[in-house]
Structures are given as structure tokens and as C-alpha cells.
Amino acid sequence: MLQWLRLEVLMQLLSKDRPFYKGNLHMHTVASDGELTLERAAALYQSMGYDFIAITDHRRRSCATHFHQNMLVLAGIEFDFYLVNQVIHILGIGVDEGLAEVNMAHYSPQGAVNRIKAGGGLAVLAHPAWSLNTTQTICGLQGIEAAEIYNAVSRPPYSGDRADSMALLDVAAAQGKVLNTLATDDSHYYTGDEGCGFIRLQAEELTEQGVLQALRQGSYHASTGPEIYDLRYEDGVIHLQCSPAKHIVFLSNLPWRPGRNFTGDGITSAYYKPSRNGRVLEAFVRAVVIDENGRKAWANPILV
Ligand SMILES: [Zn+2]
Ligand SMILES: [Zn+2]
């Protein structure tokens, strides 16, 4: 009986019976190269209806975790490393005050991940496609707890045109590195790079510990617009409910499989049965919702 209950809990990934909190976990202020002060950046996100944000200035934790009115502001940081033919940017979410100022000479990419986690923070690989990260790089980082599948500033007119990292993260996942995924703004300019990429998260409570726990459990989805209301994996079938969409797609480590695309006007549900028998097995499934304007929501990968 206990075993059965445990399985049921694990299968309910997102629930329409519980509230969602909206958040952006990557943004900059005048403490690094952002255009707004902490106060003005926080006020802007509060006015857009966000429940939580993380301030992730380059190489420094520029504020402690606090509340701006009723919006949770998490202490964060962004480490940056320059390698041959790629860069590695690592976010720390919910980091300790020992990272107020960082001497980058003391850190390797893996050292940064280890340091963030040692202080109780969550380590995230930022914008892997923009960074030209290889799957070798992604698979080699131990302890990374999520990656950005969408980074809003990594597109015109701001910084190139590689906002979407899904294809790269699918290759990494197919090679065994299955990571949960965030959409973020990485806001610097606040001229349209804000309010684009976000997550919707189901936490027990809107506190630093509550948000970090929900992030670690994968109880959230990334989005640039559509909302996933409910996601469950029950009796070998994945069921998804969402805001009205044009397409719902179930991607996996198998390049081809029938029954993975659903298309229609205003469709709000779909289901998918991963193959657990046969010659090739599906190891992970990623659900993607696309609305009529091309905006997307990405569910966290489901391990089959
Ligand atoms: Zn970055
Ligand atoms: Zn950044």
C-alpha cells in the first residue's frame, strides 16, 4: 500500500488542484551590467504580476533574499568562464552571503557548481545554445540541477539569435544527461527583454526553501506564454492539460515515433504512451505546448 501511494505521488508532476507561482530566475541590475537598480527592477516584475524573481548579477550576490511587497526576491549570482570555442555561464539560485564578491581566478566551472551547492543554492546551466556548449561540456558538469531551455535576451535585438536551447538539451538528454529546464529573461535592458521567459512553479510555500524544494522536485514548467495546468504519468500513459494551443508535441530520445504530435485550433489536452517494450526504449519524454502565436511551454523531462 505504501509503495502504491509513493508511485501515485511521483506520477503527478503538475496538478490543476494546486496554485502556480510565476517567476523569473535570471536578471541583472546596476550591480553588474543591468540598466535598472534592484528597487526599480523588482518593482517592474511586481507590476507584471510575478510571485518571485532571482537577482543574478555577474560574479556577485548583490542582495540577500527578501520580499519586495509580496514578491519573493531570491539571492542569486552568475559565474562566467571562457573556454576555447565556448563559454560556460552558471547561475546560483538561493546562494549564501559568502558569494557577495567572487574572485573568478579561484573557480573552475565545476568548482562554481560545487560552491553554489555547498551553500545550499541551486546550480543552473545558463543559455547553453548561446554559449556554444557541447554535449560533452553539459554531460561533464556534475551536480547541475537545471538548464535554461529559453533565454529571452539571447535573441534580436539584444544578443544574437540562440534563445532556444531545446535541441541541444535533447541531444544531451539522449546521451543520458536529463536536466530540468527553465525559461528566463536574463533581463539587462528592460526594453522588452523583461516578461518573456518564465517558469510556473508549484511550491508548498512562497519562501526561499519552498521555491528551492519545488525546483529540486521539478514541480514547474518553463514558458514564453502557454500554461500547462496538469501533467501526470499514469498506468504507462502521460496526460497533459494546458491553455488553448495549436500544437502539443511529445519529444524523446527516439528520433521517430508515431502519435507524438497533436494539432488543432485551441486544443487543451493530449496524451502519449512511451514505448517501454520493443527493441529501443524511450528513456525520457519532453512535452512541448505551442500556441497560435508560436509561443511555447516546455514541461520538465519525464523519465520513463
Ligand atoms: Zn550569461
Ligand atoms: Zn545573465
Short mmCIF file of N, CA and C in Angstrom, two decimals, residues 231-240 248-254 256-262 269-278 280-287 302-304:
data_model
loop_
_atom_site.label_atom_id
_atom_site.label_comp_id
_atom_site.label_asym_id
_atom_site.label_seq_id
_atom_site.Cartn_x
_atom_site.Cartn_y
_atom_site.Cartn_z
N LEU A 231 -0.17 17.66 -15.40
CA LEU A 231 0.69 16.70 -16.10
C LEU A 231 0.85 15.48 -15.21
N ARG A 232 0.45 14.33 -15.71
CA ARG A 232 0.58 13.11 -14.92
C ARG A 232 1.01 11.95 -15.79
N TYR A 233 1.70 11.01 -15.17
CA TYR A 233 2.15 9.79 -15.84
C TYR A 233 1.50 8.63 -15.10
N GLU A 234 0.48 8.08 -15.72
CA GLU A 234 -0.40 7.14 -15.02
C GLU A 234 -0.62 5.89 -15.86
N ASP A 235 -0.37 4.75 -15.28
CA ASP A 235 -0.56 3.47 -15.98
C ASP A 235 0.15 3.47 -17.34
N GLY A 236 1.33 4.03 -17.38
CA GLY A 236 2.13 3.99 -18.61
C GLY A 236 1.75 5.01 -19.65
N VAL A 237 0.85 5.95 -19.30
CA VAL A 237 0.42 6.98 -20.25
C VAL A 237 0.64 8.36 -19.64
N ILE A 238 1.20 9.29 -20.43
CA ILE A 238 1.39 10.67 -20.00
C ILE A 238 0.16 11.47 -20.43
N HIS A 239 -0.46 12.18 -19.48
CA HIS A 239 -1.63 13.01 -19.77
C HIS A 239 -1.28 14.47 -19.49
N LEU A 240 -1.61 15.36 -20.40
CA LEU A 240 -1.29 16.79 -20.25
C LEU A 240 -2.53 17.63 -20.52
N ILE A 248 0.58 20.28 -29.56
CA ILE A 248 1.18 19.66 -28.38
C ILE A 248 2.06 18.53 -28.91
N VAL A 249 3.33 18.53 -28.47
CA VAL A 249 4.31 17.59 -29.02
C VAL A 249 4.98 16.85 -27.87
N PHE A 250 5.22 15.55 -28.06
CA PHE A 250 5.95 14.75 -27.07
C PHE A 250 7.26 14.27 -27.70
N LEU A 251 8.37 14.87 -27.25
CA LEU A 251 9.68 14.53 -27.79
C LEU A 251 10.37 13.54 -26.87
N SER A 252 11.31 12.79 -27.43
CA SER A 252 12.04 11.82 -26.61
C SER A 252 13.39 11.51 -27.25
N ASN A 253 14.06 10.50 -26.72
CA ASN A 253 15.33 10.08 -27.30
C ASN A 253 15.16 9.30 -28.59
N LEU A 254 13.93 8.96 -28.96
CA LEU A 254 13.72 8.29 -30.24
C LEU A 254 13.44 9.34 -31.31
N TRP A 256 12.17 9.07 -34.30
CA TRP A 256 10.86 8.90 -34.92
C TRP A 256 9.98 8.02 -34.08
N ARG A 257 8.75 8.44 -33.93
CA ARG A 257 7.72 7.61 -33.29
C ARG A 257 6.36 8.14 -33.69
N PRO A 258 5.40 7.26 -33.97
CA PRO A 258 4.05 7.74 -34.30
C PRO A 258 3.35 8.26 -33.04
N GLY A 259 2.36 9.11 -33.24
CA GLY A 259 1.48 9.52 -32.15
C GLY A 259 2.05 10.56 -31.22
N ARG A 260 3.10 11.28 -31.67
CA ARG A 260 3.69 12.25 -30.75
C ARG A 260 3.26 13.68 -31.04
N ASN A 261 2.57 13.91 -32.17
CA ASN A 261 2.13 15.26 -32.50
C ASN A 261 0.61 15.38 -32.46
N PHE A 262 0.13 16.42 -31.78
CA PHE A 262 -1.29 16.75 -31.74
C PHE A 262 -1.44 18.18 -32.26
N SER A 269 -5.71 19.42 -24.44
CA SER A 269 -5.22 18.21 -23.79
C SER A 269 -4.61 17.27 -24.82
N ALA A 270 -3.75 16.40 -24.33
CA ALA A 270 -3.14 15.38 -25.19
C ALA A 270 -2.59 14.29 -24.30
N TYR A 271 -2.30 13.14 -24.89
CA TYR A 271 -1.72 12.05 -24.12
C TYR A 271 -0.69 11.34 -24.97
N TYR A 272 0.20 10.61 -24.30
CA TYR A 272 1.27 9.92 -25.01
C TYR A 272 1.66 8.68 -24.25
N LYS A 273 1.84 7.59 -24.98
CA LYS A 273 2.22 6.33 -24.36
C LYS A 273 3.66 6.00 -24.75
N PRO A 274 4.61 6.24 -23.86
CA PRO A 274 6.01 5.92 -24.20
C PRO A 274 6.17 4.42 -24.42
N SER A 275 7.11 4.08 -25.30
CA SER A 275 7.35 2.67 -25.55
C SER A 275 8.32 2.13 -24.50
N ARG A 276 7.83 1.17 -23.74
CA ARG A 276 8.69 0.56 -22.73
C ARG A 276 9.04 -0.87 -23.12
N ASN A 277 8.51 -1.30 -24.25
CA ASN A 277 8.83 -2.64 -24.76
C ASN A 277 9.43 -2.47 -26.15
N GLY A 278 9.94 -3.55 -26.68
CA GLY A 278 10.47 -3.48 -28.03
C GLY A 278 11.98 -3.34 -28.04
N VAL A 280 13.98 -0.71 -29.03
CA VAL A 280 14.54 0.53 -28.49
C VAL A 280 13.55 1.12 -27.50
N LEU A 281 14.03 1.47 -26.32
CA LEU A 281 13.15 2.00 -25.29
C LEU A 281 13.23 3.52 -25.24
N GLU A 282 12.14 4.13 -24.84
CA GLU A 282 12.18 5.57 -24.60
C GLU A 282 12.67 5.80 -23.17
N ALA A 283 13.68 6.65 -23.04
CA ALA A 283 14.28 6.89 -21.73
C ALA A 283 13.68 8.13 -21.08
N PHE A 284 13.38 9.15 -21.89
CA PHE A 284 12.77 10.37 -21.36
C PHE A 284 11.75 10.89 -22.38
N VAL A 285 10.78 11.65 -21.89
CA VAL A 285 9.79 12.30 -22.76
C VAL A 285 9.67 13.75 -22.33
N ARG A 286 9.72 14.67 -23.30
CA ARG A 286 9.58 16.10 -23.04
C ARG A 286 8.34 16.60 -23.78
N ALA A 287 7.36 17.13 -23.04
CA ALA A 287 6.15 17.67 -23.66
C ALA A 287 6.33 19.15 -23.95
N ILE A 302 10.21 13.79 -18.49
CA ILE A 302 9.68 12.70 -17.68
C ILE A 302 10.55 11.47 -17.93
N LEU A 303 11.10 10.91 -16.88
CA LEU A 303 11.88 9.67 -17.02
C LEU A 303 10.92 8.51 -17.13
N VAL A 304 11.05 7.74 -18.18
CA VAL A 304 10.11 6.66 -18.45
C VAL A 304 10.52 5.41 -17.68
#
